């Protein structure tokens, strides 16, 4: 990619990367109620770092670009040494240059790794080792202490957890709470990863001999009183004592600042060459990735296998104003993901990014609630194994059990959930534009599973409000929820398909009975959505409200919209779609890209 082009692409984002987030203040009113959404379908979405990403100004170390930024020297040792000697709250600065590294960078303390901008500072992971390029983590966590039993029900919205013992817990601890799967709404689907279960496997968490624990949440302890842990954020979906909830935390490797990394950041740089992901943020809190280009193309960089960005067991982490694109090979199987929020990460913010040309550009996998995915341009999801299938561009549920997550103001071709590795529940899609038409990159035309909103089988209490769906004159029907017409009919809504899904597969032509209680169709709420098939906004007659708030997590216009109108998606207005800043940046890039 040409440096001047990338500079133009990201210039609009640069001013917002360090700004205070309006969402940091507790909303003074019930935004869900204003939208007519029942309280049981909502949580308090207040994601990210309170006050926004900190502006770190103390430069502790500046690398010698002449000696280490020529693309030939191995800069890994010098970068790691600088991180080790710099105090928390300071910056390790990489001036303009190309920094070749032959071992992963471990950002294992609360410092910022900052470049001179993605067009100027480049990190190239040049190693055969099957690792990510950058880890924002204190190595792999250990769990040497047993999980502690929760002694009573913990209702939705609770700010405290009663436990059998508070020994070993202290204010500032980042912990996880989970419970055994509730068969009333959790479908395990064969997913044994990213959660506790009978096998420890590669998840490294304490084993749960009694069964899998797909529903979980990452929380911060702000107080310990008697046998109660007080929390910094509410419980997003209640835990029942009958399902034996427990609390556990990482215990190592121990350092003076504790086992969970806090206030670390990666800013203003380009990275390529990840062999098992590009940037992995693991057991981190209040940490961020901002104004980063992650380039997985072997044509312009060194390629990428895995996921560009992974948030694993994170609390209040932020990914914003970045550009994640391409992979060494775009196929299913986890080797061409964009951004993955997983392992019961909670209250994180993914905002104002461009994610492009991947198998699963944005995916939630056993995430923990309270996360917000907002105002991103996510495009061109596909797989080389089945190029005629329309992949899900924003996948709200791929591995059980994402819940109580908000997707707001995004532009994507195909938004929904899947049943490949289990189900999800209580997800809200608000004021998005889903076109049902991938940009594609010269690959074969899509002929099946085409939809603007695709909610596969066993989705529990999905909420679709205030969206603009489809595009004019593209042969869509309003809804498909049976076979026939099946997967070959493009639709605005595709509901309840892959009823045989699980264990990594499923039959696209198998649909749930939409009249059966508990199915995706029966628990779905649709309200105030405009589509280009009926050419009207359709309101739920049972909901009296016909007025939608601008946002379900913001109380004022976000800074990165600048002078542009907000909200940019207006299903009941004369102009349905305005300008999404992330899409505007992408279009600017495409206009200046040389012809292929």
PDB file of C-alpha atoms in Angstrom, residues 41-203:
ATOM      1  CA  UNK A  41     -33.517  -7.460  26.042  1.00  0.00           C
ATOM      2  CA  UNK A  42     -31.096  -4.710  27.079  1.00  0.00           C
ATOM      3  CA  UNK A  43     -28.230  -4.078  29.407  1.00  0.00           C
ATOM      4  CA  UNK A  44     -26.371  -0.888  30.297  1.00  0.00           C
ATOM      5  CA  UNK A  45     -24.011  -0.484  27.367  1.00  0.00           C
ATOM      6  CA  UNK A  46     -21.223   1.738  28.661  1.00  0.00           C
ATOM      7  CA  UNK A  47     -18.182   0.273  26.895  1.00  0.00           C
ATOM      8  CA  UNK A  48     -14.521   1.098  26.718  1.00  0.00           C
ATOM      9  CA  UNK A  49     -12.193   3.175  28.866  1.00  0.00           C
ATOM     10  CA  UNK A  50     -14.008   5.781  30.987  1.00  0.00           C
ATOM     11  CA  UNK A  51     -12.942   9.187  29.712  1.00  0.00           C
ATOM     12  CA  UNK A  52     -11.571   7.734  26.469  1.00  0.00           C
ATOM     13  CA  UNK A  53      -8.112   6.486  25.546  1.00  0.00           C
ATOM     14  CA  UNK A  54      -5.497   8.226  27.743  1.00  0.00           C
ATOM     15  CA  UNK A  55      -3.155  10.652  26.030  1.00  0.00           C
ATOM     16  CA  UNK A  56       0.327   9.451  26.977  1.00  0.00           C
ATOM     17  CA  UNK A  57       2.895  12.217  26.481  1.00  0.00           C
ATOM     18  CA  UNK A  58       6.008  10.958  28.298  1.00  0.00           C
ATOM     19  CA  UNK A  59       8.384   9.452  25.716  1.00  0.00           C
ATOM     20  CA  UNK A  60      10.583   7.028  27.638  1.00  0.00           C
ATOM     21  CA  UNK A  61      12.493   5.460  24.743  1.00  0.00           C
ATOM     22  CA  UNK A  62      12.949   6.295  21.064  1.00  0.00           C
ATOM     23  CA  UNK A  63      14.408   3.620  18.838  1.00  0.00           C
ATOM     24  CA  UNK A  64      17.260   4.406  16.454  1.00  0.00           C
ATOM     25  CA  UNK A  65      15.497   4.269  13.087  1.00  0.00           C
ATOM     26  CA  UNK A  66      18.750   4.506  11.137  1.00  0.00           C
ATOM     27  CA  UNK A  67      20.110   1.370  12.766  1.00  0.00           C
ATOM     28  CA  UNK A  68      16.929  -0.607  13.394  1.00  0.00           C
ATOM     29  CA  UNK A  69      14.330   0.727  10.952  1.00  0.00           C
ATOM     30  CA  UNK A  70      15.967  -0.263   7.672  1.00  0.00           C
ATOM     31  CA  UNK A  71      13.910  -3.462   7.230  1.00  0.00           C
ATOM     32  CA  UNK A  72      17.003  -5.673   7.521  1.00  0.00           C
ATOM     33  CA  UNK A  73      18.200  -5.527  11.129  1.00  0.00           C
ATOM     34  CA  UNK A  74      16.311  -7.522  13.754  1.00  0.00           C
ATOM     35  CA  UNK A  75      14.679  -4.887  15.961  1.00  0.00           C
ATOM     36  CA  UNK A  76      12.791  -7.257  18.264  1.00  0.00           C
ATOM     37  CA  UNK A  77      15.355  -7.261  21.062  1.00  0.00           C
ATOM     38  CA  UNK A  78      15.695  -3.493  21.117  1.00  0.00           C
ATOM     39  CA  UNK A  79      11.911  -2.970  21.201  1.00  0.00           C
ATOM     40  CA  UNK A  80      11.486  -5.543  23.964  1.00  0.00           C
ATOM     41  CA  UNK A  81      14.342  -4.039  25.984  1.00  0.00           C
ATOM     42  CA  UNK A  82      12.776  -0.579  25.710  1.00  0.00           C
ATOM     43  CA  UNK A  83       9.435  -1.905  26.949  1.00  0.00           C
ATOM     44  CA  UNK A  84      11.164  -3.615  29.872  1.00  0.00           C
ATOM     45  CA  UNK A  85      12.994  -0.506  31.095  1.00  0.00           C
ATOM     46  CA  UNK A  86      10.205   2.034  30.599  1.00  0.00           C
ATOM     47  CA  UNK A  87       7.846   2.795  33.498  1.00  0.00           C
ATOM     48  CA  UNK A  88       4.104   2.355  33.396  1.00  0.00           C
ATOM     49  CA  UNK A  89       2.316   5.264  31.722  1.00  0.00           C
ATOM     50  CA  UNK A  90       5.137   6.077  29.318  1.00  0.00           C
ATOM     51  CA  UNK A  91       5.672   5.639  25.563  1.00  0.00           C
ATOM     52  CA  UNK A  92       8.103   3.553  23.529  1.00  0.00           C
ATOM     53  CA  UNK A  93       8.345   5.458  20.250  1.00  0.00           C
ATOM     54  CA  UNK A  94       9.241   3.949  16.881  1.00  0.00           C
ATOM     55  CA  UNK A  95      10.128   6.716  14.405  1.00  0.00           C
ATOM     56  CA  UNK A  96       9.436   6.311  10.701  1.00  0.00           C
ATOM     57  CA  UNK A  97      11.015   3.158   9.323  1.00  0.00           C
ATOM     58  CA  UNK A  98      10.476  -0.558   8.764  1.00  0.00           C
ATOM     59  CA  UNK A  99      11.233  -2.616  11.869  1.00  0.00           C
ATOM     60  CA  UNK A 100      11.858  -6.265  11.081  1.00  0.00           C
ATOM     61  CA  UNK A 101      11.280  -8.561  14.053  1.00  0.00           C
ATOM     62  CA  UNK A 102      12.077 -12.274  14.252  1.00  0.00           C
ATOM     63  CA  UNK A 103      10.313 -12.831  17.573  1.00  0.00           C
ATOM     64  CA  UNK A 104       6.994 -11.592  18.891  1.00  0.00           C
ATOM     65  CA  UNK A 105       6.778  -8.290  20.730  1.00  0.00           C
ATOM     66  CA  UNK A 106       5.383  -8.767  24.238  1.00  0.00           C
ATOM     67  CA  UNK A 107       3.756  -5.568  25.470  1.00  0.00           C
ATOM     68  CA  UNK A 108       3.487  -6.886  29.022  1.00  0.00           C
ATOM     69  CA  UNK A 109       3.157  -3.701  31.059  1.00  0.00           C
ATOM     70  CA  UNK A 110       1.129  -0.514  30.963  1.00  0.00           C
ATOM     71  CA  UNK A 111       3.162   1.344  28.366  1.00  0.00           C
ATOM     72  CA  UNK A 112       2.267   2.510  24.861  1.00  0.00           C
ATOM     73  CA  UNK A 113       3.999   1.211  21.742  1.00  0.00           C
ATOM     74  CA  UNK A 114       3.607   4.127  19.335  1.00  0.00           C
ATOM     75  CA  UNK A 115       4.725   4.767  15.761  1.00  0.00           C
ATOM     76  CA  UNK A 116       4.803   7.871  13.612  1.00  0.00           C
ATOM     77  CA  UNK A 117       1.633   6.758  11.793  1.00  0.00           C
ATOM     78  CA  UNK A 118       0.719   3.617   9.813  1.00  0.00           C
ATOM     79  CA  UNK A 119       2.119   5.100   6.610  1.00  0.00           C
ATOM     80  CA  UNK A 120       5.494   5.753   8.243  1.00  0.00           C
ATOM     81  CA  UNK A 121       6.215   3.161  10.963  1.00  0.00           C
ATOM     82  CA  UNK A 122       6.037  -0.491   9.933  1.00  0.00           C
ATOM     83  CA  UNK A 123       6.554  -3.671  11.930  1.00  0.00           C
ATOM     84  CA  UNK A 124       7.275  -6.798   9.867  1.00  0.00           C
ATOM     85  CA  UNK A 125       7.143 -10.112  11.714  1.00  0.00           C
ATOM     86  CA  UNK A 126       9.649 -12.201   9.769  1.00  0.00           C
ATOM     87  CA  UNK A 127       9.750 -15.580  11.481  1.00  0.00           C
ATOM     88  CA  UNK A 128       8.611 -19.144  10.765  1.00  0.00           C
ATOM     89  CA  UNK A 129       7.331 -19.488  14.338  1.00  0.00           C
ATOM     90  CA  UNK A 130       3.576 -19.999  14.584  1.00  0.00           C
ATOM     91  CA  UNK A 131       2.923 -16.932  16.723  1.00  0.00           C
ATOM     92  CA  UNK A 132       1.322 -13.510  16.561  1.00  0.00           C
ATOM     93  CA  UNK A 133       3.409 -10.437  15.785  1.00  0.00           C
ATOM     94  CA  UNK A 134       2.421  -8.496  18.921  1.00  0.00           C
ATOM     95  CA  UNK A 135       0.984  -9.696  22.223  1.00  0.00           C
ATOM     96  CA  UNK A 136      -0.636  -7.188  24.542  1.00  0.00           C
ATOM     97  CA  UNK A 137      -0.505  -9.546  27.512  1.00  0.00           C
ATOM     98  CA  UNK A 138       1.579 -10.813  30.423  1.00  0.00           C
ATOM     99  CA  UNK A 139       2.347 -14.057  28.656  1.00  0.00           C
ATOM    100  CA  UNK A 140      -0.198 -16.841  28.909  1.00  0.00           C
ATOM    101  CA  UNK A 141      -2.188 -16.697  32.132  1.00  0.00           C
ATOM    102  CA  UNK A 142      -2.026 -19.394  34.756  1.00  0.00           C
ATOM    103  CA  UNK A 143      -4.932 -20.438  36.960  1.00  0.00           C
ATOM    104  CA  UNK A 144      -3.313 -22.024  39.985  1.00  0.00           C
ATOM    105  CA  UNK A 145      -6.138 -21.284  42.408  1.00  0.00           C
ATOM    106  CA  UNK A 146      -9.469 -23.156  42.234  1.00  0.00           C
ATOM    107  CA  UNK A 147     -12.607 -21.345  41.181  1.00  0.00           C
ATOM    108  CA  UNK A 148     -14.754 -19.993  44.030  1.00  0.00           C
ATOM    109  CA  UNK A 149     -18.449 -20.862  44.321  1.00  0.00           C
ATOM    110  CA  UNK A 150     -21.107 -18.182  44.007  1.00  0.00           C
ATOM    111  CA  UNK A 151     -23.583 -18.680  46.865  1.00  0.00           C
ATOM    112  CA  UNK A 152     -26.828 -17.170  45.513  1.00  0.00           C
ATOM    113  CA  UNK A 153     -28.528 -16.027  42.345  1.00  0.00           C
ATOM    114  CA  UNK A 154     -26.864 -13.015  40.704  1.00  0.00           C
ATOM    115  CA  UNK A 155     -29.624 -11.174  38.829  1.00  0.00           C
ATOM    116  CA  UNK A 156     -29.164  -9.196  35.647  1.00  0.00           C
ATOM    117  CA  UNK A 157     -27.999  -5.693  36.525  1.00  0.00           C
ATOM    118  CA  UNK A 158     -26.388  -6.726  39.811  1.00  0.00           C
ATOM    119  CA  UNK A 159     -23.271  -4.824  40.879  1.00  0.00           C
ATOM    120  CA  UNK A 160     -22.075  -7.438  43.383  1.00  0.00           C
ATOM    121  CA  UNK A 161     -21.420 -11.180  43.570  1.00  0.00           C
ATOM    122  CA  UNK A 162     -21.875 -13.219  46.788  1.00  0.00           C
ATOM    123  CA  UNK A 163     -19.118 -15.835  47.080  1.00  0.00           C
ATOM    124  CA  UNK A 164     -18.157 -18.641  49.438  1.00  0.00           C
ATOM    125  CA  UNK A 165     -14.836 -16.956  50.169  1.00  0.00           C
ATOM    126  CA  UNK A 166     -13.188 -13.649  49.289  1.00  0.00           C
ATOM    127  CA  UNK A 167      -9.723 -14.894  50.181  1.00  0.00           C
ATOM    128  CA  UNK A 168      -7.274 -13.878  47.470  1.00  0.00           C
ATOM    129  CA  UNK A 169      -9.551 -11.219  45.927  1.00  0.00           C
ATOM    130  CA  UNK A 170      -8.753  -7.510  46.104  1.00  0.00           C
ATOM    131  CA  UNK A 171      -9.996  -4.268  44.549  1.00  0.00           C
ATOM    132  CA  UNK A 172      -8.637  -3.944  41.032  1.00  0.00           C
ATOM    133  CA  UNK A 173      -8.759  -7.663  40.271  1.00  0.00           C
ATOM    134  CA  UNK A 174     -10.089  -8.651  36.856  1.00  0.00           C
ATOM    135  CA  UNK A 175     -12.091 -11.855  37.306  1.00  0.00           C
ATOM    136  CA  UNK A 176     -14.533 -13.998  35.375  1.00  0.00           C
ATOM    137  CA  UNK A 177     -17.888 -15.379  36.464  1.00  0.00           C
ATOM    138  CA  UNK A 178     -19.537 -18.275  34.638  1.00  0.00           C
ATOM    139  CA  UNK A 179     -22.116 -20.988  35.137  1.00  0.00           C
ATOM    140  CA  UNK A 180     -23.003 -24.408  33.767  1.00  0.00           C
ATOM    141  CA  UNK A 181     -24.892 -24.261  30.484  1.00  0.00           C
ATOM    142  CA  UNK A 182     -28.624 -23.661  30.861  1.00  0.00           C
ATOM    143  CA  UNK A 183     -30.336 -25.975  28.336  1.00  0.00           C
ATOM    144  CA  UNK A 184     -33.305 -23.610  28.264  1.00  0.00           C
ATOM    145  CA  UNK A 185     -31.345 -21.204  26.080  1.00  0.00           C
ATOM    146  CA  UNK A 186     -27.712 -22.322  25.607  1.00  0.00           C
ATOM    147  CA  UNK A 187     -26.837 -24.686  22.769  1.00  0.00           C
ATOM    148  CA  UNK A 188     -23.253 -25.842  23.255  1.00  0.00           C
ATOM    149  CA  UNK A 189     -22.994 -26.836  19.601  1.00  0.00           C
ATOM    150  CA  UNK A 190     -19.779 -28.797  20.069  1.00  0.00           C
ATOM    151  CA  UNK A 191     -17.742 -25.709  21.013  1.00  0.00           C
ATOM    152  CA  UNK A 192     -15.260 -26.729  23.702  1.00  0.00           C
ATOM    153  CA  UNK A 193     -12.986 -23.713  23.342  1.00  0.00           C
ATOM    154  CA  UNK A 194     -12.897 -20.197  24.809  1.00  0.00           C
ATOM    155  CA  UNK A 195     -14.686 -21.266  27.987  1.00  0.00           C
ATOM    156  CA  UNK A 196     -14.302 -23.640  30.900  1.00  0.00           C
ATOM    157  CA  UNK A 197     -15.293 -27.267  30.502  1.00  0.00           C
ATOM    158  CA  UNK A 198     -14.378 -30.839  31.390  1.00  0.00           C
ATOM    159  CA  UNK A 199     -11.198 -30.570  29.321  1.00  0.00           C
ATOM    160  CA  UNK A 200      -8.706 -27.789  29.990  1.00  0.00           C
ATOM    161  CA  UNK A 201      -7.360 -28.163  26.461  1.00  0.00           C
ATOM    162  CA  UNK A 202      -5.663 -25.110  25.000  1.00  0.00           C
ATOM    163  CA  UNK A 203      -7.913 -22.697  26.883  1.00  0.00           C
TER     164      UNK A 203
END
